[in-house]
Coordinates of C-alpha atoms in Angstrom, one line a residue:
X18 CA 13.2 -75.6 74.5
X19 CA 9.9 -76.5 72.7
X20 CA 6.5 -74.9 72.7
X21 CA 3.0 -76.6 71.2
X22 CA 0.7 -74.8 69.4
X23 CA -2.6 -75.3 68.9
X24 CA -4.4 -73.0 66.3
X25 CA -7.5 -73.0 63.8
X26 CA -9.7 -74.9 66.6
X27 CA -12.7 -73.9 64.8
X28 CA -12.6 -77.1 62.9
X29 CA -10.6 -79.1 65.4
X30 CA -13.9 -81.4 66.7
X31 CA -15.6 -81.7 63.4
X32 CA -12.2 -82.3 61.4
X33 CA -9.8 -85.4 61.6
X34 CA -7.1 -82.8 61.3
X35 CA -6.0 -79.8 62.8
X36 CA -3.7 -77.4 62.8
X37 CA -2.5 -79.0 66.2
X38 CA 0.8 -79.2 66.6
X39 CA 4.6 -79.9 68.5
X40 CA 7.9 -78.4 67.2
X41 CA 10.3 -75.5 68.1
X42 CA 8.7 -73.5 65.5
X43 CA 6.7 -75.1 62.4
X44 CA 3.5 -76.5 63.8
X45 CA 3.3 -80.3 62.3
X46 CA -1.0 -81.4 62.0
X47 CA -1.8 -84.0 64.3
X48 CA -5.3 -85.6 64.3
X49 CA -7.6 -84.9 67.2
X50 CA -9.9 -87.4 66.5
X51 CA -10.2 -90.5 68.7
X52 CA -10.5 -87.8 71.8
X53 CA -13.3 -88.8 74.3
X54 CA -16.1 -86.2 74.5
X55 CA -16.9 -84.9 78.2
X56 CA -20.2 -83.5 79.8
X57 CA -19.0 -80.5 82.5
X58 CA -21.7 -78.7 84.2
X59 CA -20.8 -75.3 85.4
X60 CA -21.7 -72.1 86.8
X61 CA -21.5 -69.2 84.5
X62 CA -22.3 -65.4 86.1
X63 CA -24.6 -67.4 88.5
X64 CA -26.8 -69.8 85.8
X65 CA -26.2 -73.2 85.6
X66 CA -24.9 -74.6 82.2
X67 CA -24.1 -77.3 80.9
X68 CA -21.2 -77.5 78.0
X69 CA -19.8 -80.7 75.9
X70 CA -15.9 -80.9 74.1
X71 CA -12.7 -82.1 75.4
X72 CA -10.2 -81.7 78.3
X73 CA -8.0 -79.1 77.5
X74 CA -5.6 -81.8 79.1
X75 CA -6.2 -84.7 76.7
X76 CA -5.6 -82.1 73.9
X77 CA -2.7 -81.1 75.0
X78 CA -1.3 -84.6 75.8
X79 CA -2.0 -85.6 72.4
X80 CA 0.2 -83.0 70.7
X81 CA 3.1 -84.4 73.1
X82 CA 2.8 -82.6 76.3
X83 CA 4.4 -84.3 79.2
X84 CA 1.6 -86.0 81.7
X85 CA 1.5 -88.2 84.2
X86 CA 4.5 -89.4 85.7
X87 CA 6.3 -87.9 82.4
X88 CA 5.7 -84.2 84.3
X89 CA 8.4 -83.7 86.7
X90 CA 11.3 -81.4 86.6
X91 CA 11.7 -78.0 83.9
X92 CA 8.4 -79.9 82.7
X93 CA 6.4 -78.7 85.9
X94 CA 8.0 -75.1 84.4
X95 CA 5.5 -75.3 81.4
X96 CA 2.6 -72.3 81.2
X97 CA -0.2 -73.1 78.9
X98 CA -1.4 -69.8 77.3
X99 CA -4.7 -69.2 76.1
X100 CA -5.7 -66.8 73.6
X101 CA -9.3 -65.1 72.5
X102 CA -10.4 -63.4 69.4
X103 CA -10.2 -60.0 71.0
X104 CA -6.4 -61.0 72.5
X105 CA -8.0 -61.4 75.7
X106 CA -5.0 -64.4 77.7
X107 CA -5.4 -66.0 80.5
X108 CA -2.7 -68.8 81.7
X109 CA -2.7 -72.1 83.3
X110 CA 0.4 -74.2 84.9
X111 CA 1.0 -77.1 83.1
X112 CA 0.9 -79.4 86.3
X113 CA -2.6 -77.6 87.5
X114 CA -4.4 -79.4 84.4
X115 CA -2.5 -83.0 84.9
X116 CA -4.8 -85.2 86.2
X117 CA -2.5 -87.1 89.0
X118 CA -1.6 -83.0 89.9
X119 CA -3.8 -80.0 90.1
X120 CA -6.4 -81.6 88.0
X121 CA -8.1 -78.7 86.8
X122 CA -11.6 -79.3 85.1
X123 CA -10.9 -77.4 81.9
X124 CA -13.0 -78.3 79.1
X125 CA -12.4 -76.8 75.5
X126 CA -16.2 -77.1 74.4
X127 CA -17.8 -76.7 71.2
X128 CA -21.5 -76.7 72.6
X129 CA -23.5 -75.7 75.5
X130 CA -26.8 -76.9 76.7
X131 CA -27.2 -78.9 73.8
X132 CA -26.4 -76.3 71.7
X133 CA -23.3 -75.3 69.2
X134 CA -21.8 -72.6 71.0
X135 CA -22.9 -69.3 69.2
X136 CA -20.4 -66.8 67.4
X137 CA -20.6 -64.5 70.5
X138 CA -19.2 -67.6 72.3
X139 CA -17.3 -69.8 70.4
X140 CA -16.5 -71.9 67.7
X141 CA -14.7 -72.8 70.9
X142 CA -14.8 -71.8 74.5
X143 CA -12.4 -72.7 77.2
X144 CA -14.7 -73.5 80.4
X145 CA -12.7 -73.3 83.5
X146 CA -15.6 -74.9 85.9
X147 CA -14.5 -74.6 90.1
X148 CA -13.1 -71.5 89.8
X149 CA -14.7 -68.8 92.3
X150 CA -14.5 -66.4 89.5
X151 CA -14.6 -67.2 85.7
X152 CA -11.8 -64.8 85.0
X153 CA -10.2 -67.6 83.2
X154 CA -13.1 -68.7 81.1
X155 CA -12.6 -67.9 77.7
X156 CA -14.6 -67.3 75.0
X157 CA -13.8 -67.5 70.9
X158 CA -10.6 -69.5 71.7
X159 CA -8.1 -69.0 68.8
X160 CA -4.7 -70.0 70.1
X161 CA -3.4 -72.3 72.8
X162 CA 0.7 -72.0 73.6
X163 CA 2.6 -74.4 75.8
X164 CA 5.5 -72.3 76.6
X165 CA 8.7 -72.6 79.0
X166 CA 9.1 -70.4 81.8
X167 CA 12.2 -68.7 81.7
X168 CA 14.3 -66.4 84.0

C-alpha cells in the first residue's frame, strides 16, 4: 500500500520545488513546475468568480498517481483527502477527478478574479466548480492524502 502526500502548498506555484511527494512514508520533493495553469469560473454562495491554479488532477498525476487507463482495479479504491487550516476534510474518489472517468473540475488555485487569494482564503483554495453545494470547496488548503480504502 502507498499513499501521496502533498504538503507546504503555500509555495507549491511560485516554487520549482515542493514538499510534493510519493512513498509509503517519507515524502520525496518532486517539482511542480511545468504544470499548465487553468482559468475555472464558478459559482461561489451565488456570485460568480473566477479563480486561476492547477487541476487537482495534474498535481496528483505528477507525484505518481495512477490515471488514465493506468486506473483500474485496487487503484479505482484510492480516496484523495483534503485538508484545511482549521482541519476542516472533505474527500474525493480517485476515479471522480480522472479525466477519461468522473472528470471532476477541481482546481487547486492560488488566485481569484485576478487576485492572489487572501489569507482568509488561501495561499491555496481547492475550488470544486459543478457541485450543487460547495460543501467540498475548501479554503487554506494545507494537506492533500491519496489513501487506500481498506476493509
Amino acid at each position: 500500500m502507498w499513499r501521496i502526500m502533498v504538503a507546504g502548498l503555500a509555495a507549491m506555484m511560485a516554487a520549482p520545488v515542493a514538499a510534493l511527494g510519493v512513498g509509503p512514508a517519507t515524502p520525496v520533493p518532486l517539482a511542480v513546475d511545468g504544470l499548465a495553469r487553468q482559468t475555472l469560473a464558478w459559482m461561489d454562495h451565488g456570485k460568480a468568480r473566477t479563480c486561476e491554479g492547477v487541476w487537482l488532477r495534474d498535481v496528483l498525476a505528477k507525484a505518481g498517481a495512477p490515471a488514465g487507463e493506468a486506473l483500474r482495479g485496487d487503484a479505482l479504491r484510492m480516496m484523495v483527502l483534503v485538508e484545511a487550516a482549521d482541519g476542516y476534510r472533505v474527500v474525493f474518489s480517485l476515479g471522480e477527478l480522472d479525466a477519461k472517468l468522473g472528470n471532476a473540475q477541481l482546481l487547486l488555485a492560488d488566485a481569484c478574479d485576478g487576485t492572489p487569494l487572501d489569507e482568509a482564503d488561501g495561499p491555496h483554495r481547492l475550488v470544486a466548480a459543478g457541485e450543487a453545494r460547495g460543501a467540498r470547496s475548501v479554503r487554506q488548503v494545507t494537506r492533500i492524502l491519496l489513501v487506500p480504502l481498506t476493509d
